[in-house]
PDB file of C-alpha atoms in Angstrom:
ATOM      1  CA  MET A  29       2.876  34.770  13.870  1.00 50.00           C
ATOM      2  CA  SER A  30       5.673  37.485  15.544  1.00 51.00           C
ATOM      3  CA  ASP A  31       8.231  38.722  13.602  1.00 51.00           C
ATOM      4  CA  PHE A  32      10.260  36.122  15.524  1.00 62.00           C
ATOM      5  CA  GLU A  33       8.545  33.213  14.651  1.00 80.00           C
ATOM      6  CA  THR A  34       8.654  34.046  11.124  1.00 87.00           C
ATOM      7  CA  THR A  35      10.545  31.232   9.182  1.00 92.00           C
ATOM      8  CA  ILE A  36      13.445  31.845   6.709  1.00 95.00           C
ATOM      9  CA  ALA A  37      11.267  30.520   3.698  1.00 94.00           C
ATOM     10  CA  MET A  38       9.202  33.677   3.646  1.00 91.00           C
ATOM     11  CA  VAL A  39      12.329  36.059   4.438  1.00 92.00           C
ATOM     12  CA  LEU A  40      13.552  34.307   1.190  1.00 93.00           C
ATOM     13  CA  LYS A  41      10.365  34.996  -0.761  1.00 91.00           C
ATOM     14  CA  GLN A  42      11.224  38.932  -0.314  1.00 85.00           C
ATOM     15  CA  LYS A  43      14.531  38.502  -2.074  1.00 85.00           C
ATOM     16  CA  SER A  44      15.284  38.192  -6.105  1.00 79.00           C
ATOM     17  CA  GLY A  45      17.068  34.723  -5.308  1.00 78.00           C
ATOM     18  CA  MET A  46      20.355  35.795  -6.449  1.00 84.00           C
ATOM     19  CA  ILE A  47      23.544  33.583  -4.814  1.00 92.00           C
ATOM     20  CA  ALA A  48      26.345  35.785  -5.312  1.00 94.00           C
ATOM     21  CA  SER A  49      29.697  32.905  -5.230  1.00 96.00           C
ATOM     22  CA  ILE A  50      33.267  32.333  -6.256  1.00 98.00           C
ATOM     23  CA  ARG A  51      35.713  29.422  -6.277  1.00 98.00           C
ATOM     24  CA  PRO A  52      37.846  28.817  -4.077  1.00 98.00           C
ATOM     25  CA  ASP A  53      41.093  29.563  -6.520  1.00 97.00           C
ATOM     26  CA  ALA A  54      39.938  33.312  -7.436  1.00 98.00           C
ATOM     27  CA  SER A  55      41.877  36.109  -5.942  1.00 97.00           C
ATOM     28  CA  VAL A  56      40.889  38.119  -3.247  1.00 97.00           C
ATOM     29  CA  TYR A  57      40.604  40.899  -5.878  1.00 97.00           C
ATOM     30  CA  GLU A  58      38.158  39.071  -7.855  1.00 98.00           C
ATOM     31  CA  ALA A  59      35.838  38.432  -4.793  1.00 97.00           C
ATOM     32  CA  ILE A  60      36.431  42.183  -3.931  1.00 96.00           C
ATOM     33  CA  GLU A  61      35.283  43.058  -7.340  1.00 97.00           C
ATOM     34  CA  ILE A  62      32.539  41.267  -7.334  1.00 97.00           C
ATOM     35  CA  MET A  63      31.046  42.442  -3.799  1.00 96.00           C
ATOM     36  CA  ALA A  64      31.264  45.898  -5.215  1.00 96.00           C
ATOM     37  CA  ALA A  65      29.495  45.254  -8.479  1.00 96.00           C
ATOM     38  CA  ARG A  66      26.513  43.259  -6.621  1.00 94.00           C
ATOM     39  CA  GLN A  67      26.649  45.336  -3.777  1.00 92.00           C
ATOM     40  CA  VAL A  68      27.051  42.727  -1.001  1.00 93.00           C
ATOM     41  CA  GLY A  69      29.133  42.278   2.019  1.00 93.00           C
ATOM     42  CA  ALA A  70      30.169  38.256   1.269  1.00 96.00           C
ATOM     43  CA  LEU A  71      30.123  35.763  -1.292  1.00 98.00           C
ATOM     44  CA  LEU A  72      29.593  32.024  -1.247  1.00 98.00           C
ATOM     45  CA  VAL A  73      32.780  30.439  -1.845  1.00 98.00           C
ATOM     46  CA  MET A  74      31.389  27.345  -4.239  1.00 97.00           C
ATOM     47  CA  GLU A  75      33.349  24.223  -5.406  1.00 96.00           C
ATOM     48  CA  SER A  76      31.725  21.814  -7.984  1.00 93.00           C
ATOM     49  CA  GLY A  77      28.483  23.143  -6.391  1.00 91.00           C
ATOM     50  CA  VAL A  78      29.344  22.782  -3.097  1.00 95.00           C
ATOM     51  CA  LEU A  79      29.465  25.461  -0.325  1.00 97.00           C
ATOM     52  CA  ILE A  80      32.992  25.394   1.508  1.00 97.00           C
ATOM     53  CA  GLY A  81      33.301  28.770   2.830  1.00 97.00           C
ATOM     54  CA  ILE A  82      32.173  32.039   2.588  1.00 98.00           C
ATOM     55  CA  ILE A  83      34.281  35.331   2.360  1.00 97.00           C
ATOM     56  CA  SER A  84      33.378  38.955   3.080  1.00 95.00           C
ATOM     57  CA  GLU A  85      34.529  42.176   3.759  1.00 93.00           C
ATOM     58  CA  ARG A  86      35.461  41.698   6.782  1.00 92.00           C
ATOM     59  CA  ASP A  87      37.918  38.682   5.875  1.00 93.00           C
ATOM     60  CA  TYR A  88      39.324  41.007   3.462  1.00 93.00           C
ATOM     61  CA  ALA A  89      39.953  43.733   6.237  1.00 91.00           C
ATOM     62  CA  ARG A  90      41.474  41.726   8.600  1.00 92.00           C
ATOM     63  CA  LYS A  91      42.953  38.887   6.857  1.00 93.00           C
ATOM     64  CA  VAL A  92      44.670  40.605   3.963  1.00 92.00           C
ATOM     65  CA  ILE A  93      44.755  44.177   4.789  1.00 86.00           C
ATOM     66  CA  LEU A  94      46.131  44.139   8.387  1.00 88.00           C
ATOM     67  CA  GLN A  95      48.395  41.585   7.327  1.00 90.00           C
ATOM     68  CA  GLY A  96      49.849  42.857   4.340  1.00 89.00           C
ATOM     69  CA  ARG A  97      48.954  40.597   2.065  1.00 92.00           C
ATOM     70  CA  LEU A  98      48.577  41.418  -1.901  1.00 93.00           C
ATOM     71  CA  SER A  99      44.883  41.124  -2.626  1.00 93.00           C
ATOM     72  CA  LYS A 100      45.743  40.143  -6.091  1.00 95.00           C
ATOM     73  CA  GLU A 101      48.142  37.375  -5.377  1.00 95.00           C
ATOM     74  CA  THR A 102      45.856  36.053  -2.252  1.00 96.00           C
ATOM     75  CA  PRO A 103      43.773  33.144  -3.449  1.00 97.00           C
ATOM     76  CA  VAL A 104      39.950  33.352  -1.600  1.00 98.00           C
ATOM     77  CA  SER A 105      40.731  29.973  -0.148  1.00 97.00           C
ATOM     78  CA  GLU A 106      43.436  31.376   2.000  1.00 96.00           C
ATOM     79  CA  ILE A 107      41.237  33.555   3.686  1.00 96.00           C
ATOM     80  CA  MET A 108      37.628  32.707   3.771  1.00 97.00           C
ATOM     81  CA  SER A 109      35.706  31.271   7.215  1.00 95.00           C
ATOM     82  CA  SER A 110      35.312  27.499   6.593  1.00 95.00           C
ATOM     83  CA  PRO A 111      33.656  25.414   7.801  1.00 95.00           C
ATOM     84  CA  VAL A 112      29.753  27.620   7.037  1.00 96.00           C
ATOM     85  CA  ILE A 113      27.625  27.857   9.578  1.00 97.00           C
ATOM     86  CA  THR A 114      24.401  27.130   7.639  1.00 97.00           C
ATOM     87  CA  VAL A 115      20.346  27.241   8.501  1.00 97.00           C
ATOM     88  CA  THR A 116      17.527  26.214   6.859  1.00 97.00           C
ATOM     89  CA  ARG A 117      14.290  27.452   5.304  1.00 96.00           C
ATOM     90  CA  GLN A 118      12.154  26.149   8.373  1.00 96.00           C
ATOM     91  CA  ASN A 119      14.632  27.521  10.992  1.00 96.00           C
ATOM     92  CA  THR A 120      12.848  31.204  12.482  1.00 95.00           C
ATOM     93  CA  VAL A 121      14.301  34.741  12.325  1.00 94.00           C
ATOM     94  CA  GLY A 122      14.647  34.592  16.148  1.00 93.00           C
ATOM     95  CA  GLU A 123      16.734  31.431  15.868  1.00 96.00           C
ATOM     96  CA  CYS A 124      18.766  33.024  13.079  1.00 96.00           C
ATOM     97  CA  MET A 125      19.223  36.523  15.024  1.00 94.00           C
ATOM     98  CA  ARG A 126      20.537  34.318  17.999  1.00 96.00           C
ATOM     99  CA  ILE A 127      22.925  32.344  15.586  1.00 97.00           C
ATOM    100  CA  ILE A 128      24.067  35.841  13.865  1.00 96.00           C
ATOM    101  CA  THR A 129      24.720  37.192  17.414  1.00 95.00           C
ATOM    102  CA  ASP A 130      26.523  34.387  19.017  1.00 97.00           C
ATOM    103  CA  HIS A 131      28.329  33.894  16.063  1.00 96.00           C
ATOM    104  CA  HIS A 132      29.348  37.626  15.383  1.00 94.00           C
ATOM    105  CA  ILE A 133      28.571  37.171  11.303  1.00 95.00           C
ATOM    106  CA  ARG A 134      26.396  38.529   9.342  1.00 94.00           C
ATOM    107  CA  HIS A 135      25.688  36.322   6.440  1.00 96.00           C
ATOM    108  CA  LEU A 136      23.858  33.000   6.858  1.00 97.00           C
ATOM    109  CA  PRO A 137      23.596  30.584   3.836  1.00 97.00           C
ATOM    110  CA  VAL A 138      20.453  28.653   3.722  1.00 97.00           C
ATOM    111  CA  VAL A 139      20.636  25.319   3.124  1.00 96.00           C
ATOM    112  CA  GLU A 140      18.358  22.382   1.820  1.00 94.00           C
ATOM    113  CA  ALA A 141      19.645  18.879   0.835  1.00 92.00           C
ATOM    114  CA  GLY A 142      22.942  19.681   0.364  1.00 90.00           C
ATOM    115  CA  SER A 143      22.041  22.837  -1.620  1.00 94.00           C
ATOM    116  CA  VAL A 144      22.382  26.363  -1.387  1.00 96.00           C
ATOM    117  CA  VAL A 145      19.186  27.875  -1.752  1.00 95.00           C
ATOM    118  CA  GLY A 146      19.513  31.489  -0.362  1.00 95.00           C
ATOM    119  CA  VAL A 147      21.346  33.976   2.048  1.00 95.00           C
ATOM    120  CA  VAL A 148      20.246  35.668   4.307  1.00 95.00           C
ATOM    121  CA  SER A 149      21.752  38.768   5.994  1.00 93.00           C
ATOM    122  CA  ILE A 150      21.197  40.412   9.019  1.00 93.00           C
ATOM    123  CA  GLY A 151      20.215  43.484   6.971  1.00 91.00           C
ATOM    124  CA  ASP A 152      17.130  40.762   5.995  1.00 92.00           C
ATOM    125  CA  LEU A 153      16.433  39.576   9.718  1.00 94.00           C
ATOM    126  CA  VAL A 154      16.323  43.019  10.803  1.00 90.00           C
ATOM    127  CA  ASN A 155      13.926  44.549   7.911  1.00 88.00           C
ATOM    128  CA  SER A 156      11.498  41.462   8.686  1.00 84.00           C
ATOM    129  CA  VAL A 157      11.624  41.860  12.277  1.00 82.00           C
ATOM    130  CA  ILE A 158      10.719  45.856  11.542  1.00 81.00           C
ATOM    131  CA  SER A 159       8.083  44.913   8.845  1.00 75.00           C
ATOM    132  CA  GLU A 160       6.195  42.765  11.395  1.00 77.00           C
ATOM    133  CA  GLN A 161       6.098  45.345  13.928  1.00 72.00           C
ATOM    134  CA  GLU A 162       4.729  47.681  11.353  1.00 74.00           C
ATOM    135  CA  ARG A 163       1.764  45.262  10.550  1.00 76.00           C
ATOM    136  CA  THR A 164       1.191  44.812  14.660  1.00 71.00           C
ATOM    137  CA  ILE A 165       1.044  48.521  14.936  1.00 75.00           C
ATOM    138  CA  ARG A 166      -1.236  49.183  11.941  1.00 79.00           C
ATOM    139  CA  HIS A 167      -3.418  45.702  13.779  1.00 74.00           C
ATOM    140  CA  LEU A 168      -3.221  47.154  16.976  1.00 77.00           C
ATOM    141  CA  GLU A 169      -4.072  51.034  16.368  1.00 79.00           C
ATOM    142  CA  ALA A 170      -7.072  49.749  13.796  1.00 79.00           C
ATOM    143  CA  TYR A 171      -8.323  47.588  16.773  1.00 78.00           C
ATOM    144  CA  ILE A 172      -8.029  50.800  18.940  1.00 84.00           C
ATOM    145  CA  SER A 173      -9.975  52.994  16.632  1.00 82.00           C
ATOM    146  CA  GLY A 174     -12.480  50.419  15.925  1.00 78.00           C
ATOM    147  CA  SER A 175     -12.176  49.959  12.430  1.00 72.00           C
ATOM    148  CA  ALA A 176     -11.054  46.243  12.661  1.00 58.00           C
ATOM    149  CA  THR A 177     -12.629  43.136  13.876  1.00 56.00           C
ATOM    150  CA  VAL A 178     -11.246  40.968  15.889  1.00 49.00           C
TER     151      VAL A 178
END
């Protein structure tokens, strides 16, 4: 299986499974605090267990800082990106890289049967591609040296 055929289900197996989220009525300041504490670049905006948006560091920079808003007074719902572009576990790394590139985004929530089951970032996708390329190189080196059976 090539790196672009690797499914998101396989990528999610390599992750902790933690989904960082926030309520839409929370302040942008709270969102930035959570992002910093969890060392993530985006939070899912959830209301009663339903994904309604996503807020990223980019949203903060462009929609709060540059517009002169106060982060402690601005609710997440005012700057979140919505609707959210999502994928499923069956999507491939290649498909997700295309979606991220085409939409100029860095995070994709993974949704199954209406529930969020994970999030993949551009970093997760790039790491998947690099890991697959390293496996291919090891396989080819072993083949060339005659130490592998085909």
